[in-house]
mmCIF file of C-alpha atoms and ligand atoms in Angstrom:
data_model
loop_
_atom_site.group_PDB
_atom_site.id
_atom_site.type_symbol
_atom_site.label_atom_id
_atom_site.label_comp_id
_atom_site.label_asym_id
_atom_site.label_seq_id
_atom_site.Cartn_x
_atom_site.Cartn_y
_atom_site.Cartn_z
ATOM 1 C CA MET A 1 -10.189 -34.526 21.355
ATOM 2 C CA SER A 2 -6.435 -33.698 21.363
ATOM 3 C CA ARG A 3 -5.645 -31.008 23.933
ATOM 4 C CA ARG A 4 -1.839 -30.446 24.011
ATOM 5 C CA ILE A 5 -0.005 -29.988 20.546
ATOM 6 C CA PHE A 6 3.522 -29.983 19.528
ATOM 7 C CA LEU A 7 3.860 -27.651 16.665
ATOM 8 C CA THR A 8 6.777 -26.799 14.564
ATOM 9 C CA GLY A 9 7.161 -23.570 12.384
ATOM 10 C CA GLY A 10 4.924 -21.783 14.686
ATOM 11 C CA ASN A 11 7.101 -18.512 14.314
ATOM 12 C CA GLY A 12 6.500 -18.404 10.422
ATOM 13 C CA PHE A 13 3.545 -17.131 8.388
ATOM 14 C CA VAL A 14 1.592 -20.538 8.266
ATOM 15 C CA GLY A 15 2.468 -21.831 11.542
ATOM 16 C CA SER A 16 1.697 -18.408 13.513
ATOM 17 C CA HIS A 17 -1.927 -18.869 12.192
ATOM 18 C CA THR A 18 -2.058 -22.521 13.122
ATOM 19 C CA LEU A 19 -0.855 -21.503 16.684
ATOM 20 C CA ALA A 20 -3.537 -18.772 16.843
ATOM 21 C CA GLN A 21 -6.384 -21.264 15.988
ATOM 22 C CA LEU A 22 -5.181 -23.849 18.377
ATOM 23 C CA LEU A 23 -5.042 -21.379 21.207
ATOM 24 C CA GLU A 24 -8.482 -20.163 20.210
ATOM 25 C CA LYS A 25 -9.815 -23.717 20.309
ATOM 26 C CA GLY A 26 -8.459 -24.084 23.778
ATOM 27 C CA TYR A 27 -5.233 -26.315 23.139
ATOM 28 C CA SER A 28 -2.027 -25.946 24.847
ATOM 29 C CA VAL A 29 0.767 -25.782 22.500
ATOM 30 C CA CYS A 30 4.665 -26.263 22.622
ATOM 31 C CA CYS A 31 6.329 -24.645 19.819
ATOM 32 C CA ALA A 32 9.527 -25.884 18.622
ATOM 33 C CA VAL A 33 11.942 -23.087 17.231
ATOM 34 C CA ARG A 34 15.584 -22.900 16.430
ATOM 35 C CA THR A 35 16.425 -20.181 18.923
ATOM 36 C CA GLN A 36 15.311 -18.514 22.224
ATOM 37 C CA ALA A 37 14.887 -15.281 20.235
ATOM 38 C CA LYS A 38 12.462 -16.791 17.955
ATOM 39 C CA GLY A 39 10.561 -18.244 20.869
ATOM 40 C CA ASP A 40 10.446 -14.779 22.696
ATOM 41 C CA LYS A 41 9.008 -13.401 19.616
ATOM 42 C CA ILE A 42 6.148 -15.905 19.540
ATOM 43 C CA LEU A 43 5.577 -15.192 23.286
ATOM 44 C CA ALA A 44 5.396 -11.383 22.569
ATOM 45 C CA ASP A 45 2.949 -11.850 19.459
ATOM 46 C CA PHE A 46 0.623 -14.028 21.696
ATOM 47 C CA THR A 47 0.981 -12.224 25.137
ATOM 48 C CA GLU A 48 -2.708 -12.751 26.251
ATOM 49 C CA GLN A 49 -2.443 -16.718 25.770
ATOM 50 C CA LYS A 50 1.153 -17.140 26.656
ATOM 51 C CA SER A 51 0.274 -19.115 29.642
ATOM 52 C CA ARG A 52 -0.753 -21.822 27.329
ATOM 53 C CA ILE A 53 2.459 -21.691 25.016
ATOM 54 C CA ASP A 54 5.774 -23.130 25.830
ATOM 55 C CA ILE A 55 8.899 -23.131 23.884
ATOM 56 C CA ALA A 56 11.188 -25.936 22.907
ATOM 57 C CA ILE A 57 14.575 -25.094 21.403
ATOM 58 C CA VAL A 58 15.479 -27.468 18.551
ATOM 59 C CA PRO A 59 18.636 -25.834 16.924
ATOM 60 C CA ASP A 60 18.973 -28.161 14.001
ATOM 61 C CA ILE A 61 16.111 -30.455 12.732
ATOM 62 C CA VAL A 62 18.518 -32.296 10.485
ATOM 63 C CA THR A 63 20.520 -33.897 13.555
ATOM 64 C CA PRO A 64 19.206 -37.385 14.461
ATOM 65 C CA ASP A 65 17.256 -37.561 17.718
ATOM 66 C CA THR A 66 16.993 -33.705 17.704
ATOM 67 C CA TYR A 67 13.407 -33.656 18.826
ATOM 68 C CA ASP A 68 13.734 -36.398 21.639
ATOM 69 C CA SER A 69 13.899 -34.313 24.689
ATOM 70 C CA ALA A 70 11.412 -31.846 23.364
ATOM 71 C CA LEU A 71 8.683 -34.557 22.933
ATOM 72 C CA LYS A 72 9.182 -35.972 26.366
ATOM 73 C CA SER A 73 6.332 -33.919 27.976
ATOM 74 C CA GLN A 74 4.272 -33.984 31.117
ATOM 75 C CA PRO A 75 1.317 -33.659 30.473
ATOM 76 C CA PRO A 76 2.050 -35.599 27.338
ATOM 77 C CA PHE A 77 1.349 -34.494 23.784
ATOM 78 C CA ASP A 78 -1.985 -35.664 22.076
ATOM 79 C CA GLY A 79 -1.040 -34.502 18.509
ATOM 80 C CA VAL A 80 1.606 -32.988 16.409
ATOM 81 C CA ILE A 81 1.460 -30.333 13.639
ATOM 82 C CA HIS A 82 4.699 -30.240 11.450
ATOM 83 C CA VAL A 83 4.945 -26.831 9.515
ATOM 84 C CA ALA A 84 8.638 -26.160 9.431
ATOM 85 C CA SER A 85 10.342 -26.572 6.084
ATOM 86 C CA PRO A 86 12.492 -24.164 4.087
ATOM 87 C CA PHE A 87 10.431 -21.948 1.902
ATOM 88 C CA THR A 88 12.495 -19.120 0.716
ATOM 89 C CA TYR A 89 14.211 -18.888 -2.649
ATOM 90 C CA GLY A 90 16.875 -16.689 -1.056
ATOM 91 C CA ILE A 91 18.807 -19.635 0.112
ATOM 92 C CA GLU A 92 22.352 -19.604 -1.216
ATOM 93 C CA GLY A 93 24.378 -22.762 -1.824
ATOM 94 C CA SER A 94 23.385 -26.337 -2.558
ATOM 95 C CA ASN A 95 19.823 -27.548 -3.021
ATOM 96 C CA LEU A 96 20.522 -29.857 -0.083
ATOM 97 C CA GLN A 97 19.595 -26.817 1.980
ATOM 98 C CA PHE A 98 16.151 -27.258 0.846
ATOM 99 C CA LEU A 99 16.059 -30.991 0.675
ATOM 100 C CA GLU A 100 17.685 -32.095 3.957
ATOM 101 C CA PRO A 101 15.711 -30.170 6.490
ATOM 102 C CA ALA A 102 12.510 -30.863 4.646
ATOM 103 C CA ILE A 103 13.145 -34.724 4.437
ATOM 104 C CA LYS A 104 15.315 -35.415 7.415
ATOM 105 C CA GLY A 105 13.396 -32.936 9.531
ATOM 106 C CA THR A 106 10.169 -34.849 8.878
ATOM 107 C CA LEU A 107 11.585 -38.160 9.513
ATOM 108 C CA ASN A 108 13.578 -37.202 12.689
ATOM 109 C CA LEU A 109 10.050 -35.811 14.006
ATOM 110 C CA LEU A 110 8.067 -38.913 13.162
ATOM 111 C CA LYS A 111 10.850 -41.264 14.563
ATOM 112 C CA SER A 112 10.994 -39.248 17.724
ATOM 113 C CA VAL A 113 7.190 -39.106 18.087
ATOM 114 C CA LYS A 114 7.298 -42.911 17.880
ATOM 115 C CA GLU A 115 9.870 -43.326 20.372
ATOM 116 C CA ASN A 116 9.120 -40.514 22.922
ATOM 117 C CA ALA A 117 5.289 -39.429 22.718
ATOM 118 C CA PRO A 118 3.194 -42.343 23.231
ATOM 119 C CA ASN A 119 -0.046 -40.279 23.735
ATOM 120 C CA VAL A 120 0.195 -38.807 20.250
ATOM 121 C CA LYS A 121 -2.579 -40.077 18.035
ATOM 122 C CA ARG A 122 -2.063 -38.077 14.788
ATOM 123 C CA VAL A 123 0.600 -36.214 13.212
ATOM 124 C CA VAL A 124 -0.596 -33.561 10.658
ATOM 125 C CA LEU A 125 2.193 -32.601 8.049
ATOM 126 C CA ILE A 126 2.111 -29.379 5.878
ATOM 127 C CA GLY A 127 2.957 -30.715 2.481
ATOM 128 C CA SER A 128 2.562 -28.706 -0.589
ATOM 129 C CA SER A 129 0.818 -28.745 -4.120
ATOM 130 C CA ALA A 130 4.383 -28.650 -5.154
ATOM 131 C CA SER A 131 4.254 -32.283 -4.501
ATOM 132 C CA VAL A 132 0.860 -32.876 -6.386
ATOM 133 C CA VAL A 133 0.915 -30.659 -9.487
ATOM 134 C CA ASP A 134 3.149 -31.379 -12.550
ATOM 135 C CA TYR A 135 4.561 -27.962 -13.191
ATOM 136 C CA GLU A 136 5.898 -29.025 -16.661
ATOM 137 C CA ASN A 137 2.408 -29.558 -17.766
ATOM 138 C CA LEU A 138 0.245 -26.514 -16.709
ATOM 139 C CA THR A 139 -2.317 -26.513 -19.672
ATOM 140 C CA SER A 140 -4.074 -29.076 -21.532
ATOM 141 C CA ASP A 141 -7.557 -29.455 -23.466
ATOM 142 C CA PRO A 142 -9.678 -30.334 -21.554
ATOM 143 C CA PRO A 143 -7.970 -28.677 -18.454
ATOM 144 C CA LYS A 144 -6.472 -31.208 -15.994
ATOM 145 C CA PHE A 145 -7.948 -31.199 -12.351
ATOM 146 C CA PHE A 146 -5.216 -32.377 -10.050
ATOM 147 C CA THR A 147 -6.232 -34.565 -7.242
ATOM 148 C CA GLU A 148 -4.724 -36.315 -4.084
ATOM 149 C CA LYS A 149 -3.769 -39.265 -6.412
ATOM 150 C CA ASP A 150 -1.312 -37.029 -8.285
ATOM 151 C CA TRP A 151 2.489 -36.748 -7.655
ATOM 152 C CA ASN A 152 4.679 -34.241 -9.141
ATOM 153 C CA PRO A 153 7.219 -36.076 -11.377
ATOM 154 C CA VAL A 154 10.381 -34.281 -10.425
ATOM 155 C CA THR A 155 13.195 -36.665 -9.894
ATOM 156 C CA TRP A 156 15.821 -36.713 -7.066
ATOM 157 C CA GLU A 157 18.487 -35.656 -9.665
ATOM 158 C CA GLU A 158 16.418 -32.772 -10.719
ATOM 159 C CA ALA A 159 15.748 -31.785 -7.239
ATOM 160 C CA LEU A 160 19.401 -31.965 -6.448
ATOM 161 C CA GLU A 161 20.792 -30.296 -9.650
ATOM 162 C CA GLY A 162 17.974 -28.132 -10.754
ATOM 163 C CA ASP A 163 16.933 -24.583 -10.113
ATOM 164 C CA GLN A 164 15.583 -23.654 -6.619
ATOM 165 C CA SER A 165 11.950 -24.125 -7.579
ATOM 166 C CA LYS A 166 12.864 -27.868 -8.478
ATOM 167 C CA ALA A 167 14.833 -28.094 -5.208
ATOM 168 C CA TYR A 168 11.743 -26.973 -3.235
ATOM 169 C CA ARG A 169 9.309 -29.212 -5.193
ATOM 170 C CA GLY A 170 11.510 -32.053 -4.630
ATOM 171 C CA SER A 171 11.881 -31.196 -0.954
ATOM 172 C CA LYS A 172 8.219 -31.401 -0.473
ATOM 173 C CA LYS A 173 7.532 -34.522 -2.582
ATOM 174 C CA PHE A 174 10.298 -36.617 -1.085
ATOM 175 C CA ALA A 175 9.572 -35.367 2.609
ATOM 176 C CA GLU A 176 6.077 -36.494 1.993
ATOM 177 C CA LEU A 177 6.859 -39.729 0.383
ATOM 178 C CA GLU A 178 9.348 -40.628 3.115
ATOM 179 C CA ALA A 179 6.628 -39.734 5.720
ATOM 180 C CA TRP A 180 4.066 -42.141 4.048
ATOM 181 C CA ASP A 181 6.740 -44.714 3.823
ATOM 182 C CA PHE A 182 7.566 -44.361 7.548
ATOM 183 C CA ILE A 183 3.918 -44.870 8.410
ATOM 184 C CA LYS A 184 3.734 -48.065 6.375
ATOM 185 C CA LYS A 185 6.869 -49.665 7.465
ATOM 186 C CA GLU A 186 7.104 -48.420 11.285
ATOM 187 C CA LYS A 187 3.311 -48.903 11.861
ATOM 188 C CA PRO A 188 3.686 -46.299 14.755
ATOM 189 C CA HIS A 189 0.869 -45.685 17.243
ATOM 190 C CA PHE A 190 -0.240 -42.432 15.472
ATOM 191 C CA ASP A 191 -1.586 -41.865 12.010
ATOM 192 C CA LEU A 192 -0.797 -39.169 9.417
ATOM 193 C CA VAL A 193 -2.690 -36.557 7.642
ATOM 194 C CA VAL A 194 -0.928 -34.543 4.868
ATOM 195 C CA LEU A 195 -2.312 -31.382 3.629
ATOM 196 C CA CYS A 196 -0.920 -30.110 0.310
ATOM 197 C CA PRO A 197 -1.723 -26.344 -0.037
ATOM 198 C CA PRO A 198 -1.025 -24.176 -3.237
ATOM 199 C CA ALA A 199 0.027 -20.542 -3.039
ATOM 200 C CA ILE A 200 -0.963 -19.270 0.517
ATOM 201 C CA PHE A 201 -2.250 -15.764 0.939
ATOM 202 C CA GLY A 202 -3.525 -13.690 3.821
ATOM 203 C CA PRO A 203 -2.304 -11.191 6.549
ATOM 204 C CA SER A 204 0.397 -12.463 8.825
ATOM 205 C CA ARG A 205 -0.502 -13.216 12.354
ATOM 206 C CA HIS A 206 3.242 -13.009 13.611
ATOM 207 C CA SER A 207 4.668 -9.487 13.702
ATOM 208 C CA ILE A 208 6.558 -8.183 10.639
ATOM 209 C CA SER A 209 8.099 -4.798 10.567
ATOM 210 C CA SER A 210 8.955 -4.324 6.891
ATOM 211 C CA ILE A 211 7.950 -5.569 3.464
ATOM 212 C CA LYS A 212 11.333 -7.495 3.118
ATOM 213 C CA GLU A 213 10.290 -9.929 5.990
ATOM 214 C CA LEU A 214 7.230 -10.981 4.204
ATOM 215 C CA ASN A 215 7.264 -14.873 3.689
ATOM 216 C CA GLU A 216 7.802 -16.052 -0.066
ATOM 217 C CA SER A 217 4.138 -16.247 -1.043
ATOM 218 C CA ASN A 218 2.958 -12.947 0.411
ATOM 219 C CA SER A 219 6.135 -11.356 -1.040
ATOM 220 C CA ARG A 220 5.450 -12.491 -4.553
ATOM 221 C CA LEU A 221 1.765 -11.071 -4.266
ATOM 222 C CA TRP A 222 3.244 -7.716 -3.031
ATOM 223 C CA LYS A 223 5.827 -7.582 -5.841
ATOM 224 C CA PHE A 224 3.402 -8.469 -8.575
ATOM 225 C CA THR A 225 0.856 -5.847 -7.504
ATOM 226 C CA PHE A 226 2.253 -3.191 -5.004
ATOM 227 C CA GLY A 227 5.696 -3.358 -6.351
ATOM 228 C CA ALA A 228 4.742 -3.014 -10.041
ATOM 229 C CA THR A 229 3.362 0.037 -11.944
ATOM 230 C CA LYS A 230 0.091 0.731 -13.773
ATOM 231 C CA ASP A 231 1.621 -0.256 -17.261
ATOM 232 C CA SER A 232 3.668 -3.188 -16.042
ATOM 233 C CA PRO A 233 2.575 -6.575 -17.694
ATOM 234 C CA VAL A 234 -0.007 -8.434 -15.408
ATOM 235 C CA ALA A 235 2.092 -11.290 -13.679
ATOM 236 C CA TYR A 236 1.729 -14.975 -14.256
ATOM 237 C CA MET A 237 2.513 -17.736 -11.702
ATOM 238 C CA PRO A 238 2.707 -21.423 -12.502
ATOM 239 C CA VAL A 239 0.797 -21.952 -9.330
ATOM 240 C CA HIS A 240 -2.897 -21.369 -10.555
ATOM 241 C CA THR A 241 -4.703 -21.991 -7.219
ATOM 242 C CA TYR A 242 -4.418 -20.481 -3.685
ATOM 243 C CA ILE A 243 -5.785 -20.765 -0.193
ATOM 244 C CA ASP A 244 -6.220 -18.197 2.579
ATOM 245 C CA VAL A 245 -3.814 -18.887 5.559
ATOM 246 C CA ARG A 246 -6.784 -18.665 7.887
ATOM 247 C CA ASP A 247 -8.755 -21.228 6.223
ATOM 248 C CA LEU A 248 -5.688 -23.543 6.094
ATOM 249 C CA ALA A 249 -5.074 -23.092 9.704
ATOM 250 C CA THR A 250 -8.744 -24.155 10.407
ATOM 251 C CA ALA A 251 -8.207 -27.140 8.172
ATOM 252 C CA GLN A 252 -5.219 -28.153 10.296
ATOM 253 C CA VAL A 253 -7.299 -28.162 13.353
ATOM 254 C CA GLN A 254 -9.927 -30.123 11.700
ATOM 255 C CA ALA A 255 -7.193 -32.595 10.408
ATOM 256 C CA LEU A 256 -6.176 -33.170 13.947
ATOM 257 C CA ASN A 257 -9.632 -34.329 15.136
ATOM 258 C CA ILE A 258 -11.526 -35.871 12.248
ATOM 259 C CA PRO A 259 -11.177 -39.587 12.606
ATOM 260 C CA GLU A 260 -11.897 -40.368 8.913
ATOM 261 C CA ALA A 261 -8.939 -37.961 7.826
ATOM 262 C CA GLY A 262 -6.494 -40.508 9.391
ATOM 263 C CA ASN A 263 -3.860 -41.538 6.765
ATOM 264 C CA GLU A 264 -5.399 -39.329 4.104
ATOM 265 C CA ARG A 265 -3.871 -36.917 1.753
ATOM 266 C CA PHE A 266 -5.536 -33.737 0.959
ATOM 267 C CA ALA A 267 -4.967 -31.207 -2.149
ATOM 268 C CA ILE A 268 -6.176 -28.247 -0.274
ATOM 269 C CA SER A 269 -6.935 -25.480 -2.581
ATOM 270 C CA THR A 270 -9.623 -22.959 -2.614
ATOM 271 C CA ARG A 271 -9.995 -22.270 -6.243
ATOM 272 C CA GLN A 272 -8.105 -20.806 -9.254
ATOM 273 C CA PHE A 273 -6.874 -17.380 -9.189
ATOM 274 C CA ASP A 274 -5.116 -14.865 -11.573
ATOM 275 C CA PHE A 275 -3.263 -11.718 -11.299
ATOM 276 C CA GLN A 276 -5.556 -9.735 -13.526
ATOM 277 C CA LYS A 277 -8.425 -10.515 -11.072
ATOM 278 C CA ILE A 278 -6.224 -9.477 -8.100
ATOM 279 C CA SER A 279 -5.453 -6.032 -10.035
ATOM 280 C CA ASP A 280 -9.088 -5.496 -10.675
ATOM 281 C CA ILE A 281 -10.025 -6.144 -7.046
ATOM 282 C CA LEU A 282 -7.254 -3.875 -5.792
ATOM 283 C CA ARG A 283 -7.802 -1.107 -8.287
ATOM 284 C CA SER A 284 -11.490 -0.863 -7.599
ATOM 285 C CA HIS A 285 -11.100 -0.773 -3.661
ATOM 286 C CA PHE A 286 -7.711 1.194 -3.232
ATOM 287 C CA PRO A 287 -7.653 4.532 -5.370
ATOM 288 C CA GLU A 288 -4.120 5.044 -3.748
ATOM 289 C CA LEU A 289 -2.858 2.014 -5.530
ATOM 290 C CA SER A 290 -3.828 3.104 -9.131
ATOM 291 C CA GLU A 291 -0.391 3.953 -10.403
ATOM 292 C CA ARG A 292 1.195 0.976 -8.733
ATOM 293 C CA VAL A 293 -0.935 -2.071 -9.529
ATOM 294 C CA PRO A 294 -0.974 -3.226 -13.313
ATOM 295 C CA LEU A 295 -3.993 -2.244 -15.176
ATOM 296 C CA GLY A 296 -3.932 -5.268 -17.651
ATOM 297 C CA LYS A 297 -7.227 -5.942 -19.353
ATOM 298 C CA PRO A 298 -9.820 -5.517 -16.548
ATOM 299 C CA GLY A 299 -12.569 -8.171 -16.519
ATOM 300 C CA THR A 300 -10.475 -10.776 -18.336
ATOM 301 C CA SER A 301 -8.600 -13.789 -16.883
ATOM 302 C CA SER A 302 -4.860 -13.657 -17.164
ATOM 303 C CA LEU A 303 -4.461 -17.612 -16.801
ATOM 304 C CA PRO A 304 -3.592 -19.261 -20.158
ATOM 305 C CA PRO A 305 -6.398 -21.298 -21.823
ATOM 306 C CA GLY A 306 -6.596 -24.848 -20.529
ATOM 307 C CA ALA A 307 -4.911 -23.912 -17.183
ATOM 308 C CA TYR A 308 -5.062 -26.699 -14.691
ATOM 309 C CA ASN A 309 -7.024 -26.560 -11.543
ATOM 310 C CA VAL A 310 -7.172 -28.715 -8.387
ATOM 311 C CA ASP A 311 -10.179 -30.587 -7.022
ATOM 312 C CA ASN A 312 -11.003 -29.773 -3.621
ATOM 313 C CA SER A 313 -14.116 -31.968 -3.060
ATOM 314 C CA LYS A 314 -12.185 -34.359 -0.825
ATOM 315 C CA VAL A 315 -11.071 -31.375 1.476
ATOM 316 C CA LYS A 316 -14.774 -30.110 1.613
ATOM 317 C CA ASN A 317 -16.382 -33.433 2.033
ATOM 318 C CA LEU A 318 -13.932 -34.950 4.655
ATOM 319 C CA LEU A 319 -12.657 -31.856 6.403
ATOM 320 C CA GLY A 320 -15.720 -29.799 6.142
ATOM 321 C CA ILE A 321 -13.880 -26.725 5.249
ATOM 322 C CA GLU A 322 -15.810 -23.550 3.985
ATOM 323 C CA PHE A 323 -13.418 -21.391 2.149
ATOM 324 C CA ARG A 324 -13.659 -17.571 2.397
ATOM 325 C CA PRO A 325 -14.298 -15.477 -0.796
ATOM 326 C CA PHE A 326 -11.198 -14.539 -2.909
ATOM 327 C CA GLU A 327 -11.896 -10.817 -2.453
ATOM 328 C CA GLU A 328 -11.906 -11.012 1.298
ATOM 329 C CA THR A 329 -8.425 -12.660 1.007
ATOM 330 C CA ILE A 330 -6.978 -10.232 -1.195
ATOM 331 C CA LEU A 331 -8.587 -7.139 0.505
ATOM 332 C CA ASP A 332 -7.373 -8.275 4.091
ATOM 333 C CA THR A 333 -3.813 -9.024 2.536
ATOM 334 C CA ALA A 334 -3.785 -5.586 0.859
ATOM 335 C CA ARG A 335 -4.792 -3.799 4.161
ATOM 336 C CA PHE A 336 -1.955 -5.777 5.777
ATOM 337 C CA PHE A 337 0.534 -4.642 3.159
ATOM 338 C CA LEU A 338 -0.600 -0.964 3.291
ATOM 339 C CA GLU A 339 -0.199 -1.110 7.208
ATOM 340 C CA ILE A 340 3.355 -2.384 7.081
ATOM 341 C CA GLU A 341 4.281 0.219 4.320
ATOM 342 C CA ARG A 342 2.888 2.986 6.709
ATOM 343 C CA ASN A 343 4.739 1.687 9.619
ATOM 344 C CA GLU A 344 7.999 1.521 7.554
ATOM 345 C CA GLN A 345 7.430 5.115 6.652
ATOM 346 C CA LYS A 346 7.076 6.117 10.337
ATOM 347 C CA ALA A 347 10.123 4.338 11.269
HETATM 348 P P1 LIG B 401 7.928 -19.192 6.596
HETATM 349 O O1 LIG B 401 9.306 -18.870 5.896
HETATM 350 O O2 LIG B 401 7.134 -18.210 7.072
HETATM 351 O O3 LIG B 401 7.996 -20.353 7.683
HETATM 352 C C1 LIG B 401 8.948 -21.447 7.641
HETATM 353 C C2 LIG B 401 8.987 -22.085 8.884
HETATM 354 O O4 LIG B 401 9.880 -23.109 8.636
HETATM 355 C C3 LIG B 401 9.729 -21.320 9.920
HETATM 356 O O5 LIG B 401 9.292 -21.419 11.266
HETATM 357 C C4 LIG B 401 11.138 -21.624 9.728
HETATM 358 O O6 LIG B 401 12.088 -21.406 10.981
HETATM 359 C C5 LIG B 401 10.897 -23.056 9.594
HETATM 360 N N1 LIG B 401 12.395 -23.580 8.770
HETATM 361 C C6 LIG B 401 12.697 -23.202 7.617
HETATM 362 N N2 LIG B 401 13.900 -23.901 7.531
HETATM 363 C C7 LIG B 401 14.153 -24.346 8.527
HETATM 364 C C8 LIG B 401 15.194 -25.333 8.883
HETATM 365 N N3 LIG B 401 16.260 -25.509 7.978
HETATM 366 N N4 LIG B 401 15.418 -25.761 10.180
HETATM 367 C C9 LIG B 401 14.188 -25.547 10.912
HETATM 368 N N5 LIG B 401 13.299 -24.759 10.674
HETATM 369 C C10 LIG B 401 13.156 -24.370 9.448
HETATM 370 O O7 LIG B 401 7.057 -20.041 5.469
HETATM 371 P P2 LIG B 401 5.554 -20.448 5.450
HETATM 372 O O8 LIG B 401 4.929 -20.231 6.811
HETATM 373 O O9 LIG B 401 5.058 -19.930 4.213
HETATM 374 O O10 LIG B 401 5.592 -22.081 5.177
HETATM 375 C C11 LIG B 401 5.323 -23.025 6.102
HETATM 376 C C12 LIG B 401 5.202 -24.393 5.455
HETATM 377 O O11 LIG B 401 4.063 -24.162 4.584
HETATM 378 C C13 LIG B 401 6.303 -24.959 4.791
HETATM 379 O O12 LIG B 401 6.332 -26.402 4.975
HETATM 380 C C14 LIG B 401 6.192 -24.782 3.377
HETATM 381 O O13 LIG B 401 6.554 -25.601 2.513
HETATM 382 C C15 LIG B 401 4.399 -24.789 3.356
HETATM 383 N N6 LIG B 401 3.909 -24.366 2.191
HETATM 384 C C16 LIG B 401 3.910 -22.838 2.221
HETATM 385 C C17 LIG B 401 3.233 -22.297 0.988
HETATM 386 C C18 LIG B 401 3.236 -20.815 0.797
HETATM 387 O O14 LIG B 401 2.569 -20.344 -0.172
HETATM 388 N N7 LIG B 401 3.631 -19.949 1.796
HETATM 389 C C19 LIG B 401 2.604 -23.042 0.002
HETATM 390 C C20 LIG B 401 2.682 -24.510 0.081
HETATM 391 C C21 LIG B 401 3.027 -25.094 1.436
HETATM 392 P P3 LIG B 401 13.100 -20.198 11.000
HETATM 393 O O15 LIG B 401 12.448 -18.911 11.133
HETATM 394 O O16 LIG B 401 13.985 -20.607 12.110
HETATM 395 O O17 LIG B 401 13.745 -20.109 9.611
#
């Protein structure tokens, strides 16, 4: 079993849960972050386990050879989990700000692992359902079930010139394609596993002091529920499926170790969800939210007829993941939002 892991993105929403589960399972972890302040924050968030964490500063993942010195490690790394990639629609300027860190960041890491980390047996890459689902064709009769064989048809030109959602979808698709191409052409000493999650919800593991600091997916969940009113229309997102961030972290650790997962792509979705169902759950458990969360039409689904779904049978069969219930994800996330709001009021 892999014992020492190199992790990127460990200071973010997904990566901090990855780090938490790696530590819980006894691994030692080197977290690559952009600045010492971000590394210090990780150490402060994981004080009890900090003897098994070290920090590598990698200021710019787009620069060639940027990971080289961080990957030369004693004891050596057994595995790598690559989470870091831009996922915020607050980015200003060219779409290359999504595309370059995603694509070059991934390729630089793979190249550097090949050259500097001979004991690494596997690299796990966090892709996205954005590279699987065709967001221009969200409904059909009968409804489509996307699988690992599907690729979002977004072109390079659309990714470069289109809106930020096209840039993000392109960034995840082309980074993943380049990663598979690297494995095929370079035949490195490690294999690759790509996990392609949809909307990721759940309480944050890294410390956050305000709602403004929420990551993109939780921020939307907050905005469309807590940030609305009883009479607001129920929101719709083109992403019809979700996963709990804690289940995704479990899957990442499984993906490191299950031999049959090597060189496999996983469309890792728990199930469909819709904002009416979220409203129903929140309104029935939190009376204090009754004037904030949209009422809509309780008991109905707010997804359009023929809404696509994602087939998760490969994830269940090969990675052995048991997904937690939707209600648990929503309630835990709501309690987390309420706690942040209370802390904001105190501050
Ligand atoms: P966060 O914004 O919380 O974390 C993103 C992480 O990537 C941070 O560690 C961030 O570091 C790092 N990062 C972003 N841009 C750069 C860059 N230019 N150079 C170096 N590091 C960078 O987002 P999430 O945790 O939600 O996302 C993590 C991963 O999960 C991403 O790969 C994303 O595509 C994927 N994903 C997320 C989904 C979701 O719903 N949240 C859905 C599907 C996939 P820093 O703090 O320095 O910016």
